[in-house]
mmCIF file of C-alpha atoms in Angstrom:
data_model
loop_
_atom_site.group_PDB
_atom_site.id
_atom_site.type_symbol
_atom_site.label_atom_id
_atom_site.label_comp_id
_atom_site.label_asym_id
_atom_site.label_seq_id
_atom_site.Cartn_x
_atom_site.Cartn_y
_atom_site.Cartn_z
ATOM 1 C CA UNK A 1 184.919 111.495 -14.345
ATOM 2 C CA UNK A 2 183.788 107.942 -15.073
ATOM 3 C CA UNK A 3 182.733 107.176 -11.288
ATOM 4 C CA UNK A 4 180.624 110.774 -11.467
ATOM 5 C CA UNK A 5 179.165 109.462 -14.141
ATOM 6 C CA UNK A 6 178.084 105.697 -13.167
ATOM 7 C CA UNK A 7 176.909 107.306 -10.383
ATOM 8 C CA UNK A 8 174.730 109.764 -11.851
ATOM 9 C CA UNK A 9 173.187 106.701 -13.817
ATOM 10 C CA UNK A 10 172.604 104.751 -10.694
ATOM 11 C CA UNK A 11 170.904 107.870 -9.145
ATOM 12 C CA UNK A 12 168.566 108.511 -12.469
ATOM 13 C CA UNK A 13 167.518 104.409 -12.353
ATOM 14 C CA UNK A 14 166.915 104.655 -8.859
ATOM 15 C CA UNK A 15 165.101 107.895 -9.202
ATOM 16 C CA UNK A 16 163.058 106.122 -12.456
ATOM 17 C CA UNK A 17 162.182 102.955 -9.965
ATOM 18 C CA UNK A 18 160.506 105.181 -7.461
ATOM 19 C CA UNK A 19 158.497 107.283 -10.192
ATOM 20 C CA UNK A 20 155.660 104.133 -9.975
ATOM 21 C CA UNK A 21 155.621 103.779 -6.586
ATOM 22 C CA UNK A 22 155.092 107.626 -5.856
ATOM 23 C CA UNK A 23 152.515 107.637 -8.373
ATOM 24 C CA UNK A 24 150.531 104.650 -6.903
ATOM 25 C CA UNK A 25 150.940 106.404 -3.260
ATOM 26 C CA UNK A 26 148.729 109.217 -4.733
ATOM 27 C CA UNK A 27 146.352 107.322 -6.726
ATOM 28 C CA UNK A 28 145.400 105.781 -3.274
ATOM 29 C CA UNK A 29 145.641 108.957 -1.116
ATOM 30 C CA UNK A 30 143.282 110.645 -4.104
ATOM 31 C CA UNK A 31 140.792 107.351 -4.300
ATOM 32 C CA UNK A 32 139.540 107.090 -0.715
ATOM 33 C CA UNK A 33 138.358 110.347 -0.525
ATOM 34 C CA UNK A 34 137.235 110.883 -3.992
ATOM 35 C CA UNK A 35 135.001 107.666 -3.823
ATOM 36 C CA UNK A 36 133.938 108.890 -0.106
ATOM 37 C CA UNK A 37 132.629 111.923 -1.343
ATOM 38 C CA UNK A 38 130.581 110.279 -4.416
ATOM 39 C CA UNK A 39 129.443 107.801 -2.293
ATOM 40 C CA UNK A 40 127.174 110.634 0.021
ATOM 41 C CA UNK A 41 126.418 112.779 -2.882
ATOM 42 C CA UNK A 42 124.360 109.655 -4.381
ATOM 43 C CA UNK A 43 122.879 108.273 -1.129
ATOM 44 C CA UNK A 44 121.648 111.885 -0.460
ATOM 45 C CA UNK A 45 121.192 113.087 -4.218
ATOM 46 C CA UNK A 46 120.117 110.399 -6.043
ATOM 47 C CA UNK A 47 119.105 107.918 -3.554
ATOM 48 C CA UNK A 48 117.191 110.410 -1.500
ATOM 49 C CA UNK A 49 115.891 112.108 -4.511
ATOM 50 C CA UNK A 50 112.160 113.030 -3.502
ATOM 51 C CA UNK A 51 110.891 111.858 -6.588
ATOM 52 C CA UNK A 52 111.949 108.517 -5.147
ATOM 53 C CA UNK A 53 109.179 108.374 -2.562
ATOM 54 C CA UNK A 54 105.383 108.887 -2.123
ATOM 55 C CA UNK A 55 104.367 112.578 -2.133
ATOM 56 C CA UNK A 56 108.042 113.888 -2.962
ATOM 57 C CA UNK A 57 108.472 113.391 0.613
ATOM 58 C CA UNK A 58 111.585 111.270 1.577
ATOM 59 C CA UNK A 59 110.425 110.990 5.314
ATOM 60 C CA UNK A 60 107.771 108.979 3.746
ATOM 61 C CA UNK A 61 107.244 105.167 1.875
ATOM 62 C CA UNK A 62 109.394 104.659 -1.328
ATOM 63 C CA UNK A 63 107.268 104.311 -4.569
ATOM 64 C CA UNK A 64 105.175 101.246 -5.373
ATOM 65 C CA UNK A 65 107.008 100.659 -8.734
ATOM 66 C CA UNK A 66 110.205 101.228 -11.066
ATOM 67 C CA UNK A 67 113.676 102.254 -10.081
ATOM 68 C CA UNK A 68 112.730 104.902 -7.388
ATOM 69 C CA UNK A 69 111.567 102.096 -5.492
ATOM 70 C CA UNK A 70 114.884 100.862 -5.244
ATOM 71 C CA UNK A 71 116.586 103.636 -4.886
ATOM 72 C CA UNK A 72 114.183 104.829 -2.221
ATOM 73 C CA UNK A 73 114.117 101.265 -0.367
ATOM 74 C CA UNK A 74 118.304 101.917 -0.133
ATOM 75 C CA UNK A 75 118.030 105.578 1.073
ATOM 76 C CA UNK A 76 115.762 104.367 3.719
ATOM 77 C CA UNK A 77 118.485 101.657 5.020
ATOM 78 C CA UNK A 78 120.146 104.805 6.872
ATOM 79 C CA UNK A 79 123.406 106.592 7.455
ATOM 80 C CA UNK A 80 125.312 103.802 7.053
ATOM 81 C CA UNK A 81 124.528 103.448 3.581
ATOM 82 C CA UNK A 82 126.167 105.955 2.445
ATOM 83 C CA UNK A 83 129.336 105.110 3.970
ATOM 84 C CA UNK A 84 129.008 101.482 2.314
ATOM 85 C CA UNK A 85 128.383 102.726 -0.562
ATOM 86 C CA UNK A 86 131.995 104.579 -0.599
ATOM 87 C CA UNK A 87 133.563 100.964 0.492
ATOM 88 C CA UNK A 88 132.010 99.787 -2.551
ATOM 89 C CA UNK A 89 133.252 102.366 -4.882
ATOM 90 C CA UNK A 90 136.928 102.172 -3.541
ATOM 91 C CA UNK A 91 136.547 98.384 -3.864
ATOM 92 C CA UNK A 92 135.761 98.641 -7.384
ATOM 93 C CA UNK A 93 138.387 101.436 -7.946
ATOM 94 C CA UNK A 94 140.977 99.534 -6.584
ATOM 95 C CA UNK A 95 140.204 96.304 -8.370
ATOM 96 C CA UNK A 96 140.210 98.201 -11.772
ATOM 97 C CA UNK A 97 143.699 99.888 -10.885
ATOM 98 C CA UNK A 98 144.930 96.431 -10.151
ATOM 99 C CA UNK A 99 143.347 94.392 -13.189
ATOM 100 C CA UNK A 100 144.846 97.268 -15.304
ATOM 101 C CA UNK A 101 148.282 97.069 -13.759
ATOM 102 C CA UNK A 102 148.476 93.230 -13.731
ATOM 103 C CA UNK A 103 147.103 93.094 -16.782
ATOM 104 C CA UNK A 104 150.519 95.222 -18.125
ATOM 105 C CA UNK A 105 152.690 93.366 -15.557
ATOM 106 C CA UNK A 106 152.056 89.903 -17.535
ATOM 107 C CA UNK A 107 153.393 91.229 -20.722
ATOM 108 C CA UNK A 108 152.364 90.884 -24.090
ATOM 109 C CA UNK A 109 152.730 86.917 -23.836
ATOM 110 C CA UNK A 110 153.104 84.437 -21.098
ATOM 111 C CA UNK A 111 156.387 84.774 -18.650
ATOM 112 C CA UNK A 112 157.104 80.742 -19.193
ATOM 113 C CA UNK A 113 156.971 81.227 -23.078
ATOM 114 C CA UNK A 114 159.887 83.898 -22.541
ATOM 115 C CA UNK A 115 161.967 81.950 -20.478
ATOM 116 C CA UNK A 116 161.230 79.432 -23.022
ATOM 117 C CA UNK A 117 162.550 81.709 -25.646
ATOM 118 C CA UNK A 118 165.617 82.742 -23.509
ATOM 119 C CA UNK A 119 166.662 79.552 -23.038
ATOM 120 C CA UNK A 120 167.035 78.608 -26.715
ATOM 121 C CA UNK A 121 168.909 81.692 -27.508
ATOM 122 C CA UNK A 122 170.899 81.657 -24.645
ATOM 123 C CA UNK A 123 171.555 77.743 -25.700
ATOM 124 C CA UNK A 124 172.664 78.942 -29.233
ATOM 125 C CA UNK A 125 175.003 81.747 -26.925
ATOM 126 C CA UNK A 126 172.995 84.595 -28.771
ATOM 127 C CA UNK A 127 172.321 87.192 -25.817
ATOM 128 C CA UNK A 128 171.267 89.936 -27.769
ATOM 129 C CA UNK A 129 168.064 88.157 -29.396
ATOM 130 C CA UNK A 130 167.427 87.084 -25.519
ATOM 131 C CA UNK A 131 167.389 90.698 -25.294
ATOM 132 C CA UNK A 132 165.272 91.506 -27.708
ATOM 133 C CA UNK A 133 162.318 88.665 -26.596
ATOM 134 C CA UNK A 134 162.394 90.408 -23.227
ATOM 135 C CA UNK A 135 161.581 93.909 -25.081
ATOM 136 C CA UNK A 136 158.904 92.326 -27.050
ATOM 137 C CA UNK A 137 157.151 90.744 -23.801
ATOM 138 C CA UNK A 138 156.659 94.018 -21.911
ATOM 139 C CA UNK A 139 155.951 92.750 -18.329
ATOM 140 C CA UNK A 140 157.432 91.993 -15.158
ATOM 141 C CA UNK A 141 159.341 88.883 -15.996
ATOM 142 C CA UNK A 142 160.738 90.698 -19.200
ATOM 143 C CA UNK A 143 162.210 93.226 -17.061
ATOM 144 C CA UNK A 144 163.285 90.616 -14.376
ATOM 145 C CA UNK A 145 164.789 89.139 -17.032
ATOM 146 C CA UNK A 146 166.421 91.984 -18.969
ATOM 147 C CA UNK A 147 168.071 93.034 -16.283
ATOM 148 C CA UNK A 148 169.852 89.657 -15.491
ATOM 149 C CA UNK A 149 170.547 89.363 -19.343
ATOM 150 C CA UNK A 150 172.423 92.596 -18.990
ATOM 151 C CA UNK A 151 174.558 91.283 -16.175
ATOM 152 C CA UNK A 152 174.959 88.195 -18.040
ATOM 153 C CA UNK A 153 176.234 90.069 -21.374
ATOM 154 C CA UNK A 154 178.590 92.137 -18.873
ATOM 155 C CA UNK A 155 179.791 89.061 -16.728
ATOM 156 C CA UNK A 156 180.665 86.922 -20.544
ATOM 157 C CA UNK A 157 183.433 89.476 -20.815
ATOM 158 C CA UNK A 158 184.240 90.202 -17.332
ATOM 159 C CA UNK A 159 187.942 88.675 -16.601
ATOM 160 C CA UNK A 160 188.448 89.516 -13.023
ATOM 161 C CA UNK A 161 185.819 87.288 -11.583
ATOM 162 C CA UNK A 162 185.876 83.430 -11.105
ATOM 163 C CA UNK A 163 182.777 81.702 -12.982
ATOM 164 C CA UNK A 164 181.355 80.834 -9.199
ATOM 165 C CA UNK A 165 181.361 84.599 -8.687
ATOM 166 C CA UNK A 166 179.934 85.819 -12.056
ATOM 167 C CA UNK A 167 177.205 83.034 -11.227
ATOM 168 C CA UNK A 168 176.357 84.697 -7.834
ATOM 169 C CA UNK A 169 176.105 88.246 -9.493
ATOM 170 C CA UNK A 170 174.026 87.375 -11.819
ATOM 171 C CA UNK A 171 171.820 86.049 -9.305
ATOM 172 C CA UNK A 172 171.759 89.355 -6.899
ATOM 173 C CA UNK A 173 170.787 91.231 -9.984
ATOM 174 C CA UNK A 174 167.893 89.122 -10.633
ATOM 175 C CA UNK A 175 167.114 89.491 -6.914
ATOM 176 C CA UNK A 176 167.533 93.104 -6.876
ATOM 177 C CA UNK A 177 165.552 93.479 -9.799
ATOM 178 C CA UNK A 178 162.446 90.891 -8.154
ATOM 179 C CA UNK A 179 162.424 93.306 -5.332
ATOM 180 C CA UNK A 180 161.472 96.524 -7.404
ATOM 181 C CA UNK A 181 159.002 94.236 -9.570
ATOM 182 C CA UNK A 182 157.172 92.334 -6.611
ATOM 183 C CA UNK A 183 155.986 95.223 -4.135
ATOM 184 C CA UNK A 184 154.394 97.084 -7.282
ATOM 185 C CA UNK A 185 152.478 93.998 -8.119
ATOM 186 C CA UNK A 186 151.275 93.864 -4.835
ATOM 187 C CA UNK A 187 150.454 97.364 -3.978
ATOM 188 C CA UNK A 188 147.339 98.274 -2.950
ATOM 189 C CA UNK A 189 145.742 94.960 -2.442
ATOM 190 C CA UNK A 190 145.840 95.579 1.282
ATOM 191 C CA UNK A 191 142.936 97.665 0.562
ATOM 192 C CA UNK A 192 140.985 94.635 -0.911
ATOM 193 C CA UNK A 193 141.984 92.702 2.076
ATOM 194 C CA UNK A 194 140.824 95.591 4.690
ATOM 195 C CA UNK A 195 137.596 95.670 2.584
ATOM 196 C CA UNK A 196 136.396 91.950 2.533
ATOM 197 C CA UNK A 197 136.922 91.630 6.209
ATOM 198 C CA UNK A 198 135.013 95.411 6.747
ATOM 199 C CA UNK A 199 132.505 95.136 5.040
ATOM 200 C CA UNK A 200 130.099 92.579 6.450
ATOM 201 C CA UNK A 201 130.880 94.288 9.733
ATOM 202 C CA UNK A 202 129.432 97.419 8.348
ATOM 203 C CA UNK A 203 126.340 96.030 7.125
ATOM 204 C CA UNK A 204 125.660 94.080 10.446
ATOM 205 C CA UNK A 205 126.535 97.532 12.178
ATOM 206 C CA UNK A 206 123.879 99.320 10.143
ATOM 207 C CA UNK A 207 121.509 96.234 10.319
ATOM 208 C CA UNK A 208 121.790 96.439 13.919
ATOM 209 C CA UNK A 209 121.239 100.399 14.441
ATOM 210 C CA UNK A 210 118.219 99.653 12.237
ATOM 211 C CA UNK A 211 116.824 97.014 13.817
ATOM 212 C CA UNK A 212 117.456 98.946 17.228
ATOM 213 C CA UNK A 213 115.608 102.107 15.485
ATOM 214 C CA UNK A 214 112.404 99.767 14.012
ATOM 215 C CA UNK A 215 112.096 98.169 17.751
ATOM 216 C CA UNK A 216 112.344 101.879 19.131
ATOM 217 C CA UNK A 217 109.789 103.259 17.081
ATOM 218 C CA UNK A 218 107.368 99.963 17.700
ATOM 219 C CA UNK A 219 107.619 100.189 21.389
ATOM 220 C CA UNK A 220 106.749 104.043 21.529
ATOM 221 C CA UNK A 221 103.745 104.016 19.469
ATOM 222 C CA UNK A 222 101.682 101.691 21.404
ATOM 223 C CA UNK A 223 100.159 98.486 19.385
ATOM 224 C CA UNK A 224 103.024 96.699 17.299
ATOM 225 C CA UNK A 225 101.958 96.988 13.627
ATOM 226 C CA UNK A 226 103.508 93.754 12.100
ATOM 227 C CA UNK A 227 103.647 95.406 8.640
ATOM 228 C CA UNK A 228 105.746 98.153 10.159
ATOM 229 C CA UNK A 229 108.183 96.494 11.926
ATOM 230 C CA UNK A 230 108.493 94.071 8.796
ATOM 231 C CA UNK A 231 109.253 97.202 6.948
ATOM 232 C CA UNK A 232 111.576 98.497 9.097
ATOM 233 C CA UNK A 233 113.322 95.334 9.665
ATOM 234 C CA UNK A 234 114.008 95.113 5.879
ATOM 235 C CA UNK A 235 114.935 98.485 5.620
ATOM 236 C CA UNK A 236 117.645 97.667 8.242
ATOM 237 C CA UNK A 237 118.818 94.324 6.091
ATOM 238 C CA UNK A 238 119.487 97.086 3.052
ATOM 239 C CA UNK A 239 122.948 96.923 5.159
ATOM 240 C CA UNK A 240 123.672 93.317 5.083
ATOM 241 C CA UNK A 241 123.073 92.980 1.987
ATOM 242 C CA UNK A 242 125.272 95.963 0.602
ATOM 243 C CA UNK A 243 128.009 94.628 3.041
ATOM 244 C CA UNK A 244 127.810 90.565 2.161
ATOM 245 C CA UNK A 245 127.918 91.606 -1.717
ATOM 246 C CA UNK A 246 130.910 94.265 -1.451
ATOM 247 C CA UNK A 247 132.892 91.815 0.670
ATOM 248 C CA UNK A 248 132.096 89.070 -2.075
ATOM 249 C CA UNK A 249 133.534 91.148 -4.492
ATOM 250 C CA UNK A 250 136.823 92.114 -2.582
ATOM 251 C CA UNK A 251 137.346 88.269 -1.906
ATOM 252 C CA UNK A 252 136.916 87.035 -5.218
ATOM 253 C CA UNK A 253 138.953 89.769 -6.668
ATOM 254 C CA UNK A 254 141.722 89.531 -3.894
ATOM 255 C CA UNK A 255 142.234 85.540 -4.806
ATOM 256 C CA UNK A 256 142.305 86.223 -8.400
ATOM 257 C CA UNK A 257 144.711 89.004 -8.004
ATOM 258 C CA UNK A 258 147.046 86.746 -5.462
ATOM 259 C CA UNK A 259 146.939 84.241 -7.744
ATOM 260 C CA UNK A 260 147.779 86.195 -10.931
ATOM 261 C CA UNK A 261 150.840 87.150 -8.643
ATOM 262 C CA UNK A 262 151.863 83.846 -7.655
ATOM 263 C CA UNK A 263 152.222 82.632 -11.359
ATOM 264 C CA UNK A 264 154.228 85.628 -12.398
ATOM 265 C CA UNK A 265 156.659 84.996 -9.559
ATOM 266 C CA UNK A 266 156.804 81.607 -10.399
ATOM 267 C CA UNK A 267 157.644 82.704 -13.511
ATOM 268 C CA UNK A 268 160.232 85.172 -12.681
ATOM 269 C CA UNK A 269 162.164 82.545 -10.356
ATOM 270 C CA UNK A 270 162.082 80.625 -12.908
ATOM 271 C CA UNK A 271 164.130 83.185 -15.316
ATOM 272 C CA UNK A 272 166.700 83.318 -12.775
ATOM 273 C CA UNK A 273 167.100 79.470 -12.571
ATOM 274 C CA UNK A 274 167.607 79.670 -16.019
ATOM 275 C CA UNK A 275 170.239 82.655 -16.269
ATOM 276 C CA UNK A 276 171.936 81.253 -13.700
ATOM 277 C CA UNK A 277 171.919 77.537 -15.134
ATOM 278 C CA UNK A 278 172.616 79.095 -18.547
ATOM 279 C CA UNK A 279 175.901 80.979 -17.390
ATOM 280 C CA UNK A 280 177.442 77.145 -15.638
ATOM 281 C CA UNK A 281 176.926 75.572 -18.986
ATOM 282 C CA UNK A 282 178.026 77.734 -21.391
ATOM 283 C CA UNK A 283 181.211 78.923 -19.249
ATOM 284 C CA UNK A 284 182.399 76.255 -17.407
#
């Protein structure tokens, strides 16, 4: 009966664990396509919204003046725009989704300041107010190290184990507990990576269909007209510059992120140098 039952529990914690992870998987499966689909239905829409151009004609010249200009000066950058555009949009989605989840994953106060904490009570042999700091903080180092306090409660009474092997389970849990917490934190950054590296390519790739267009249209209408292929030319740069500034923004955002990570690690391995550390003193 008692086996049934611890292994019931293991099943529902393991079960719980995955819940996030599932969850994420859709948010990205449902993001890509979402922000694909806004992405055309403003470069044709909104973009290529007649009003944008002279004589509510969007074969023709953009407005002199206000937004339409703008607007119309981006529709006229091609079909690539549309599709950078998207990029942009999941690049933004995706940095939100992370802020928002790292944001949560650093806890209501610093992961040093806990381990700070832990150590005094754990110092004074108090486990339970340990405990109750890592409840307060909320975030990936609290549950690192709840989960080690738990073992560490449960080895204190444990008399079939030497202290060399309470020491060493104390230490898997930890791990175990690192490798739920770590992949989460680092979910969907790969997307941020993809995107600063695709992105410039894009805009050259549009750049250079433009460019190929402008020449094409110069060469078959006699006389070059240098304020034509000018305009055409910086029609076709519309690309470059919506690729440079999304892949700026997936850079930036991907360092920040990374580094966010790395301190909360650092953090983490710290907590188990500390349970561990903690357990040799006190039971010796």
């Amino acid at each position: 009966m008692a086996e049934t039952k611890t292994t019931v529990t293991a099943a529902t914690a393991k079960a719980s664990s995955h819940q996030p992870k599932k969850s994420s998987n859709l948010f990205a499966a449902l993001a890509v396509p979402i922000c694909l689909v806004i992405g055309f239905l403003f470069f044709f829409f909104v973009l290529g919204n007649p009003a944008n151009f002279q004589g509510n004609n969007p074969d023709g010249h953009p407005i002199d003046s206000g937004i339409g200009k703008w607007f119309g000066t981006v529709y006229k950058g091609g079909y690539v725009v549309p599709i950078l555009i998207s990029v942009l949009l999941v690049c933004l989605t995706f940095v939100i989704e992370r802020f928002l989840y790292l944001s949560k994953a650093k806890g209501k106060f610093s992961g040093s300041e806990l381990v700070r904490k832990v150590q005094y009570h754990l110092a004074n042999k108090n486990v339970d107010a340990a405990l109750a700091e890592c409840d307060k903080q909320k975030g990936s180092v609290g549950n690192v190290l709840k989960a080690g306090l738990k073992k560490y409660k449960e080895m204190v009474t444990n008399a079939e184990l030497d202290t060399e092997q309470k020491i060493l389970t104390i230490k898997n849990e930890v791990e175990e507990t690192t490798a739920l917490e770590l992949p989460m934190m680092e979910k969907n950054l790969v997307f941020l990576s993809t995107i600063a590296s695709v992105a410039t390519l894009l805009g050259l790739f549009g750049t250079v269909l433009g460019m190929i267009k402008a020449f094409s249209a110069m060469s078959s209408g006699g006389a070059p007209d240098s304020a034509q292929l000018a305009l055409g030319i910086s029609e076709a740069l519309i690309n470059t510059a919506l690729g440079i500034g999304t892949s700026a923004i997936a850079i930036i955002m991907y360092n920040y992120f990374t580094t966010n990570i790395d301190g909360i690690t650092y953090a983490i391995d710290e907590s188990g140098f500390t349970l561990t550390q903690s357990f040799a003193a006190n039971h010796k």
